[in-house]
C-alpha atoms as a PDB file:
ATOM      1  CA  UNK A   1       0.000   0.000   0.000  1.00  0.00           C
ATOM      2  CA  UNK A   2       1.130   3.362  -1.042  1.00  0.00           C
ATOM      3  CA  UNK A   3       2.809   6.015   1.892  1.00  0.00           C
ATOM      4  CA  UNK A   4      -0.271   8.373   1.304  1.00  0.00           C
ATOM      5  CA  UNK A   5      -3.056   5.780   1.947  1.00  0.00           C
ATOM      6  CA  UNK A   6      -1.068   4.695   5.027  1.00  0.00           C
ATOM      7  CA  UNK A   7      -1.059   8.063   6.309  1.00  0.00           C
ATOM      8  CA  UNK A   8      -4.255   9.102   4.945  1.00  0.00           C
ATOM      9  CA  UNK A   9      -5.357   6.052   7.483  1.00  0.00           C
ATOM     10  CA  UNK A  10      -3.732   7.335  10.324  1.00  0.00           C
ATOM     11  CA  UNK A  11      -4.505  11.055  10.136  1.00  0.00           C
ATOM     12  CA  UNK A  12      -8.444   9.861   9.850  1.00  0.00           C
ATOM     13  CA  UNK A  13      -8.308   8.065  12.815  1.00  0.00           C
ATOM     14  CA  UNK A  14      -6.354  11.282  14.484  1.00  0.00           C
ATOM     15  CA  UNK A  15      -9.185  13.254  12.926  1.00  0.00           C
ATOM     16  CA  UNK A  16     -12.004  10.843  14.640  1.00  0.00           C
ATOM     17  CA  UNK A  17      -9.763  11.172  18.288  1.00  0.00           C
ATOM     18  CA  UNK A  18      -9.811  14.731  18.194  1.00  0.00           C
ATOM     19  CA  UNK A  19     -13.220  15.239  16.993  1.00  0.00           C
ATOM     20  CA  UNK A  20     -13.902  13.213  20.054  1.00  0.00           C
ATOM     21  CA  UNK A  21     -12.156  15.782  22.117  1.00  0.00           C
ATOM     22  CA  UNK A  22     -13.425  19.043  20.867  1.00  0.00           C
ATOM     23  CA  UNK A  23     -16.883  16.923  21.346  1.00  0.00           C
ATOM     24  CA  UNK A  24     -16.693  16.390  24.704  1.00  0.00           C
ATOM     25  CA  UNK A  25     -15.141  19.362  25.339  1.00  0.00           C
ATOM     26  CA  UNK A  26     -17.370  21.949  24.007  1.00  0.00           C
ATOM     27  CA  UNK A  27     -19.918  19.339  26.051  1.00  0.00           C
ATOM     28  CA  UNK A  28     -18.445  20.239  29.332  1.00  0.00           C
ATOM     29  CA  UNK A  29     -18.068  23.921  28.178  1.00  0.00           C
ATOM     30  CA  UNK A  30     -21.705  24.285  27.769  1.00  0.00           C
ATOM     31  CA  UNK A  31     -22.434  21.966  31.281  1.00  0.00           C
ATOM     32  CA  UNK A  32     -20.080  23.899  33.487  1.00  0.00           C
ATOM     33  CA  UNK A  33     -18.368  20.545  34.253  1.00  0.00           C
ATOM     34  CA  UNK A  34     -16.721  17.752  32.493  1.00  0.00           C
ATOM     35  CA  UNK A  35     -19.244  15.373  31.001  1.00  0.00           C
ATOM     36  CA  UNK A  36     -18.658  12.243  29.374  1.00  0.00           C
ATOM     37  CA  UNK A  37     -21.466  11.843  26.163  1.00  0.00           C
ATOM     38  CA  UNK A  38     -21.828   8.316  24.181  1.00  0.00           C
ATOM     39  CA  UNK A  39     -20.443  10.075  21.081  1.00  0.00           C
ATOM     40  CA  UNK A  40     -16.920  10.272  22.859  1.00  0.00           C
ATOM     41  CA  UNK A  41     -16.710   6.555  22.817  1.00  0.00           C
ATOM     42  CA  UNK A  42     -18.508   5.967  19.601  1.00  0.00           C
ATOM     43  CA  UNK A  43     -15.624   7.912  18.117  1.00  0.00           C
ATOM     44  CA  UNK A  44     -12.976   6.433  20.330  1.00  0.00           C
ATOM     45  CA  UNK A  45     -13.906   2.694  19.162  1.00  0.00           C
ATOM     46  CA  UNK A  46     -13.285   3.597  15.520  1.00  0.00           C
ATOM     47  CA  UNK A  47     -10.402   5.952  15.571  1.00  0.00           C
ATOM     48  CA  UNK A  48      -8.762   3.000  17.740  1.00  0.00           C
ATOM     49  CA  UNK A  49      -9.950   0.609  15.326  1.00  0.00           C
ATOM     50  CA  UNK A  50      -8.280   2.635  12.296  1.00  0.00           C
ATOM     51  CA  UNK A  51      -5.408   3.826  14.128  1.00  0.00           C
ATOM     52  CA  UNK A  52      -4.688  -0.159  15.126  1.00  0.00           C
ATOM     53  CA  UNK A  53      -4.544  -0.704  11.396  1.00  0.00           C
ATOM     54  CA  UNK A  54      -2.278   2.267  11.139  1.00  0.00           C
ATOM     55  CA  UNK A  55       0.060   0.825  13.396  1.00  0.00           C
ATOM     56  CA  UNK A  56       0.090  -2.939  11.305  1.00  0.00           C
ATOM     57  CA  UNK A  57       0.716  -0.804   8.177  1.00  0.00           C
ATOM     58  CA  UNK A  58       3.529   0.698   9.441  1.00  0.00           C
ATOM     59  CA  UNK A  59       4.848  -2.557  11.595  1.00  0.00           C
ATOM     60  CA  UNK A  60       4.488   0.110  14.559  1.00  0.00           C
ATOM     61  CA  UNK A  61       4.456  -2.593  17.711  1.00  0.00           C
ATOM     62  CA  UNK A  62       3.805   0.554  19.897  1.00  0.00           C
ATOM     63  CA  UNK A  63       1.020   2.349  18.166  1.00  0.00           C
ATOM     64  CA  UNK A  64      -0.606  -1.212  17.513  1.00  0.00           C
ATOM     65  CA  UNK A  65       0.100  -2.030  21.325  1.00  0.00           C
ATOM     66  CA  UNK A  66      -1.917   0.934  22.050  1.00  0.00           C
ATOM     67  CA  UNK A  67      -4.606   0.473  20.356  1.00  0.00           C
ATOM     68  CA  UNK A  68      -5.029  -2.862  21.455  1.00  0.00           C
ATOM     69  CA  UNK A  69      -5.385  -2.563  25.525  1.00  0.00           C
ATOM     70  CA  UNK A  70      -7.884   0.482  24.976  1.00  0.00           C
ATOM     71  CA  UNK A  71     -10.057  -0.847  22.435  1.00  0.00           C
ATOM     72  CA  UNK A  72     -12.164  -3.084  24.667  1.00  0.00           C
ATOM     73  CA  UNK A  73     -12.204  -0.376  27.184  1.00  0.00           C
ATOM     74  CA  UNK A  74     -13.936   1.950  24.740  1.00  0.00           C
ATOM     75  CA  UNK A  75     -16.570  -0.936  23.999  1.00  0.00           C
ATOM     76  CA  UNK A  76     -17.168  -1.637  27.800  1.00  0.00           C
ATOM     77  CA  UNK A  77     -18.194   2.121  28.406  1.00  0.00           C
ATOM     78  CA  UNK A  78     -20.657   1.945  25.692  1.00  0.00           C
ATOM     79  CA  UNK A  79     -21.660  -1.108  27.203  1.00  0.00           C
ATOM     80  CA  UNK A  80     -21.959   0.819  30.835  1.00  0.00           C
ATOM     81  CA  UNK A  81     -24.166   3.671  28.662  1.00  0.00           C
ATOM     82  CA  UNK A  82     -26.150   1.059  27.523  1.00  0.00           C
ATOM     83  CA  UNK A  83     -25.116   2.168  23.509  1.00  0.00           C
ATOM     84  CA  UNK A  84     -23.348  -1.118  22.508  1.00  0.00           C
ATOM     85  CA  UNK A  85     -26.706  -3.142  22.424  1.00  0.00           C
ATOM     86  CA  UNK A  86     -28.445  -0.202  20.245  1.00  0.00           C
ATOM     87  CA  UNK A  87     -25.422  -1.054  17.234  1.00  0.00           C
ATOM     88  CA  UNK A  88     -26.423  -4.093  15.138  1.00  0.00           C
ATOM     89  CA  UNK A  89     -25.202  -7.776  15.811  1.00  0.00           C
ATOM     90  CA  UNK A  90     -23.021  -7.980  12.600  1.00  0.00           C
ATOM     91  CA  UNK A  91     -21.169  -4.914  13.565  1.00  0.00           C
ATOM     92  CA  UNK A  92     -20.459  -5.731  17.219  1.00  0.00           C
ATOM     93  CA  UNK A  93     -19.785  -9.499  15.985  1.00  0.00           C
ATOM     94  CA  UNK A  94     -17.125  -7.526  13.271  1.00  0.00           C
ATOM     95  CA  UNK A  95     -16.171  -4.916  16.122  1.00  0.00           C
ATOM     96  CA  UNK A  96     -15.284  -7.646  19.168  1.00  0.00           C
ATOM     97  CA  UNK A  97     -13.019  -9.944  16.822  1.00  0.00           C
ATOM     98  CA  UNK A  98     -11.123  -7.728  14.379  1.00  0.00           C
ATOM     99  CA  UNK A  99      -8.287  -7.035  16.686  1.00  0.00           C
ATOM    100  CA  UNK A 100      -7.746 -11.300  17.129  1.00  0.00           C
ATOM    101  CA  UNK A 101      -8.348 -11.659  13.424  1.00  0.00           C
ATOM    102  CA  UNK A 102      -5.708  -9.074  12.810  1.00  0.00           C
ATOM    103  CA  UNK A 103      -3.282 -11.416  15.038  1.00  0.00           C
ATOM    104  CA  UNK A 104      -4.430 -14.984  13.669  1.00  0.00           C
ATOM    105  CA  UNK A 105      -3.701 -13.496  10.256  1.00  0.00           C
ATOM    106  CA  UNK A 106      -0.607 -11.650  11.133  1.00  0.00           C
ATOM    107  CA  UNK A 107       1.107 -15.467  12.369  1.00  0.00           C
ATOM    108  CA  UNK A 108      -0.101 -17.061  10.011  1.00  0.00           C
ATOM    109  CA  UNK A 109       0.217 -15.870   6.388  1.00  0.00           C
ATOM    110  CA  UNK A 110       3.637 -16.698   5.958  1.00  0.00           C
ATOM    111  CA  UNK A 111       5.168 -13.197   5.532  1.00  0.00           C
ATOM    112  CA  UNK A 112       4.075 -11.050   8.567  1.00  0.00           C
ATOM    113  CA  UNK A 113       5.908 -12.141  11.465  1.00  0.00           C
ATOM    114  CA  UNK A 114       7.179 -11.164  14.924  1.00  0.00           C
ATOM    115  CA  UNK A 115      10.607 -10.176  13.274  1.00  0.00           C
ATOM    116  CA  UNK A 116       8.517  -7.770  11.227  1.00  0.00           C
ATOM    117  CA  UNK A 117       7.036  -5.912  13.962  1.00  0.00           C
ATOM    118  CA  UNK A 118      10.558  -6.499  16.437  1.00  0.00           C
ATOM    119  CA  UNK A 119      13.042  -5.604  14.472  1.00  0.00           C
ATOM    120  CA  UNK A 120      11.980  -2.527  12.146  1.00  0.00           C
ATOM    121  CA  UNK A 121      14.673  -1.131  10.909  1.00  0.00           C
ATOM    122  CA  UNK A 122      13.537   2.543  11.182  1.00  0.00           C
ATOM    123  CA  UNK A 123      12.416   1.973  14.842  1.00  0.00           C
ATOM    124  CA  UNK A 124      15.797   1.337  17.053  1.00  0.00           C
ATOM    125  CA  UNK A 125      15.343  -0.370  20.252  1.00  0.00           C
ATOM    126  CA  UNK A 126      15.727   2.540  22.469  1.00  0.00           C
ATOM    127  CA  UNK A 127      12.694   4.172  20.582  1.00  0.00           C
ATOM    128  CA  UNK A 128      10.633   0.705  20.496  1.00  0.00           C
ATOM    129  CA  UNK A 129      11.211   0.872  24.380  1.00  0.00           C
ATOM    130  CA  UNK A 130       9.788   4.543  24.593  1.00  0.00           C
ATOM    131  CA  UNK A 131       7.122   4.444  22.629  1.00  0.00           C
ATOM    132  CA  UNK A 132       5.999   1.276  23.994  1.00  0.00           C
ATOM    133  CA  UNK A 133       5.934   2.989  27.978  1.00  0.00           C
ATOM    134  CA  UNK A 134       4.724   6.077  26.592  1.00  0.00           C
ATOM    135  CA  UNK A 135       1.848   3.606  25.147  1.00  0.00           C
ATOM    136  CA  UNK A 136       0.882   1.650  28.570  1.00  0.00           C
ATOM    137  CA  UNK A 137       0.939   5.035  30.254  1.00  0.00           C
ATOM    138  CA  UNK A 138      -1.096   6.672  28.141  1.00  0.00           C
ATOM    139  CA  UNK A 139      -2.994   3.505  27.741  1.00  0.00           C
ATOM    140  CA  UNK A 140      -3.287   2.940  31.614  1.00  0.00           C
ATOM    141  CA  UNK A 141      -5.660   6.852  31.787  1.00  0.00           C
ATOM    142  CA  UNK A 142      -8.523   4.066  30.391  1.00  0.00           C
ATOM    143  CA  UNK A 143      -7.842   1.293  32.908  1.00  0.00           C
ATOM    144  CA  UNK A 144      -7.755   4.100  35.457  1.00  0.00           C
ATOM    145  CA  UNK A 145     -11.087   5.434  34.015  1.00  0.00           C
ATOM    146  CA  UNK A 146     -12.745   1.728  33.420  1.00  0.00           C
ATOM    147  CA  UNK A 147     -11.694   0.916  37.614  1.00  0.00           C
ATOM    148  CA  UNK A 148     -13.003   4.304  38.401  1.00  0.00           C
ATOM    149  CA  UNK A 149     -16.594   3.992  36.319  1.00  0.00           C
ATOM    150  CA  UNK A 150     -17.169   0.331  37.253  1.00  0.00           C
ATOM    151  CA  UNK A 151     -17.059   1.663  41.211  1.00  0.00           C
ATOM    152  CA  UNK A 152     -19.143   4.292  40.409  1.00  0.00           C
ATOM    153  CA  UNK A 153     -21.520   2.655  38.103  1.00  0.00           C
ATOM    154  CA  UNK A 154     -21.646   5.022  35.515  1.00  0.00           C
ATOM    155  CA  UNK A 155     -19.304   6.071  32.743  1.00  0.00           C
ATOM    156  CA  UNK A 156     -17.286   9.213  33.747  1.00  0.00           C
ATOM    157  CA  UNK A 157     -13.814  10.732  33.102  1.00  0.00           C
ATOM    158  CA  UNK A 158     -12.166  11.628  36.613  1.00  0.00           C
ATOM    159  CA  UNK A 159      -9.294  13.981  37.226  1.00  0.00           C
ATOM    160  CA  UNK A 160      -6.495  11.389  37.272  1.00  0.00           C
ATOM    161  CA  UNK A 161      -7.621  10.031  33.390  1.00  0.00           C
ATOM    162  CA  UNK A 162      -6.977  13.791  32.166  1.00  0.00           C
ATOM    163  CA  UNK A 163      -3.801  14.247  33.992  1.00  0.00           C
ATOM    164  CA  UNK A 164      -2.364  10.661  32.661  1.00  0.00           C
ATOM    165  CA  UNK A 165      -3.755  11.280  29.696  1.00  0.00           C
ATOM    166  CA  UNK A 166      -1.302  14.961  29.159  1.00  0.00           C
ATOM    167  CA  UNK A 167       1.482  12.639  30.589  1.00  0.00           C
ATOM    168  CA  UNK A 168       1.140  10.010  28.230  1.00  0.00           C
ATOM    169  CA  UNK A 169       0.775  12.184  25.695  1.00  0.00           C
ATOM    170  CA  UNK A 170       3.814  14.130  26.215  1.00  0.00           C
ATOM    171  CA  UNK A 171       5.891  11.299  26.152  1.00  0.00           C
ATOM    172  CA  UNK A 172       4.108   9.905  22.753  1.00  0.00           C
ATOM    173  CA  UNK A 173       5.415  13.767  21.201  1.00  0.00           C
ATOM    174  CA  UNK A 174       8.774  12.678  21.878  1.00  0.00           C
ATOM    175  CA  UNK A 175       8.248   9.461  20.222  1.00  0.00           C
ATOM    176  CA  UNK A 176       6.955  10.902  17.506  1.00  0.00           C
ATOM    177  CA  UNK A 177       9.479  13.787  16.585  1.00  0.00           C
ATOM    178  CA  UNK A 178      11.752  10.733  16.893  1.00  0.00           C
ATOM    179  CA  UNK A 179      10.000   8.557  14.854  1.00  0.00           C
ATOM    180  CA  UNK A 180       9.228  11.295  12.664  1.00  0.00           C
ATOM    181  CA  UNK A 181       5.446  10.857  12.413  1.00  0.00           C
ATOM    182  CA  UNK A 182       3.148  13.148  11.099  1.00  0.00           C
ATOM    183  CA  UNK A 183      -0.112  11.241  11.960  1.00  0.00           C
ATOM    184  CA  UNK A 184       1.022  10.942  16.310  1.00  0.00           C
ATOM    185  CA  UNK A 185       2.901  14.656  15.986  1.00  0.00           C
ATOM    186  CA  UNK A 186      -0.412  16.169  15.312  1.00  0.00           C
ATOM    187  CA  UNK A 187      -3.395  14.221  16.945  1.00  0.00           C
ATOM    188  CA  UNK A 188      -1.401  14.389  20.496  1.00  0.00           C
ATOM    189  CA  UNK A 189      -0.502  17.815  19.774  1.00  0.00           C
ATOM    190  CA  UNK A 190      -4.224  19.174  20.284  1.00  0.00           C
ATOM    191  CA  UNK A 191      -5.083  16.394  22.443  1.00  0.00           C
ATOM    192  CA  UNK A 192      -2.123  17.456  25.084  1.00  0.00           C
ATOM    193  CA  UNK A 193      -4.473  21.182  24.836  1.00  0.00           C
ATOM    194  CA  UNK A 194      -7.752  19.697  25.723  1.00  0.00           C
ATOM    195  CA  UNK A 195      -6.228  17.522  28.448  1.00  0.00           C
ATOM    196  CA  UNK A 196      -5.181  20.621  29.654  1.00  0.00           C
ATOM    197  CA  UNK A 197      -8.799  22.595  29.464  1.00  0.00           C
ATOM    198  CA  UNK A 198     -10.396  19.586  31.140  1.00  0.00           C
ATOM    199  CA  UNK A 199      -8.066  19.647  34.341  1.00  0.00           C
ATOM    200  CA  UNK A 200      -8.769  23.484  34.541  1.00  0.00           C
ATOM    201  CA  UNK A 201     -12.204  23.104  34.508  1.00  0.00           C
ATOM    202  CA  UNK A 202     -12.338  20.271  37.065  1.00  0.00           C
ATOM    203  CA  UNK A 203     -10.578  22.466  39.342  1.00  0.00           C
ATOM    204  CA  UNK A 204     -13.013  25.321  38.747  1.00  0.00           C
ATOM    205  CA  UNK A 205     -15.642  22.718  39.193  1.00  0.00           C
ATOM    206  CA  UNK A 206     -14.358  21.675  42.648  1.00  0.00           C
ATOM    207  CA  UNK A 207     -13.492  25.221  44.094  1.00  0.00           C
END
């Protein structure tokens, strides 16, 4: 597959994350406090979806790593809204086993293997090794925020997801100046902003 239609894969599902974002930001504007609507995830399940197929384009162990230990986060807080039984069956079916198809094909098509995604040659280990903890922290705001709703019985996005989130992020900049890519340079760049907003309002909220 050509560069373009790589990137042009990646910078949608960037698009989809930050539309996300502004969403649910502009939804917390208008509420006085930070709100957590059923579009946020909607758009968080897809973008993760695309941006997981970014990463096997690009034999990106990091991005795909990413992807991977959020995506059934994002489906379990639809499921907590009570949004995932609206979609229809096919699509959930399609939804729920892509990621495990994506593996079972990956090991066993005779071409894509774990030296593939190991041992890129534009990826040194040192980098592998960053992006991969800036990953699992950024990856751990969702864990933090699945714990958190589970308690609490409702889907809601606490103080502690929005500053690991700007952490994670952060450290996912300097993997991508690094790694020189255009599609994690720009969708973490406005995210890092929004993370920001949130936490102010949060602390205006509880003042």
């Amino acid at each position: 597959m050509s560069n373009w239609l790589v990137y042009a894969v990646g910078f949608l599902a960037q698009i989809l994350f930050s539309g996300r974002l502004i969403f649910q930001w502009l939804a917390s504007e208008k509420s006085k406090k930070v709100i957590t609507p059923a579009l946020f995830w909607k758009l968080s399940l897809f973008a993760s979806f695309l941006l997981f197929v970014y990463g096997w384009l690009r034999d990106d162990f990091a991005i795909m790593l990413g992807q991977i230990l959020t995506y059934f986060i994002y489906i379990r807080n639809l499921q907590l809204q009570g949004e995932w039984q609206k979609s229809p069956l096919p699509l959930r079916i399609f939804l729920a086993i892509f990621p495990i198809l994506i593996v079972i094909y990956g090991y066993n098509n005779n071409v894509y293997d774990i030296d593939d995604l190991f041992k890129n040659e534009e990826i040194p280990l040192w980098l592998l090794i960053l992006g991969i903890v800036a990953q699992v922290l950024f990856t751990f705001r969702f864990i933090y925020q699945w714990i958190y709703s589970e308690r609490r019985k409702e889907s809601s996005l606490p103080a502690g997801f929005w500053l690991l989130s700007l952490l994670g992020a952060l450290m996912i900049l300097s993997y991508a100046i690094f790694r020189k890519d255009p599609v994690l340079l720009v969708g973490h760049s406005l995210g890092s902003v929004i993370y920001v907003r949130n936490l102010l309002i949060l602390k205006k909220q509880h003042d």
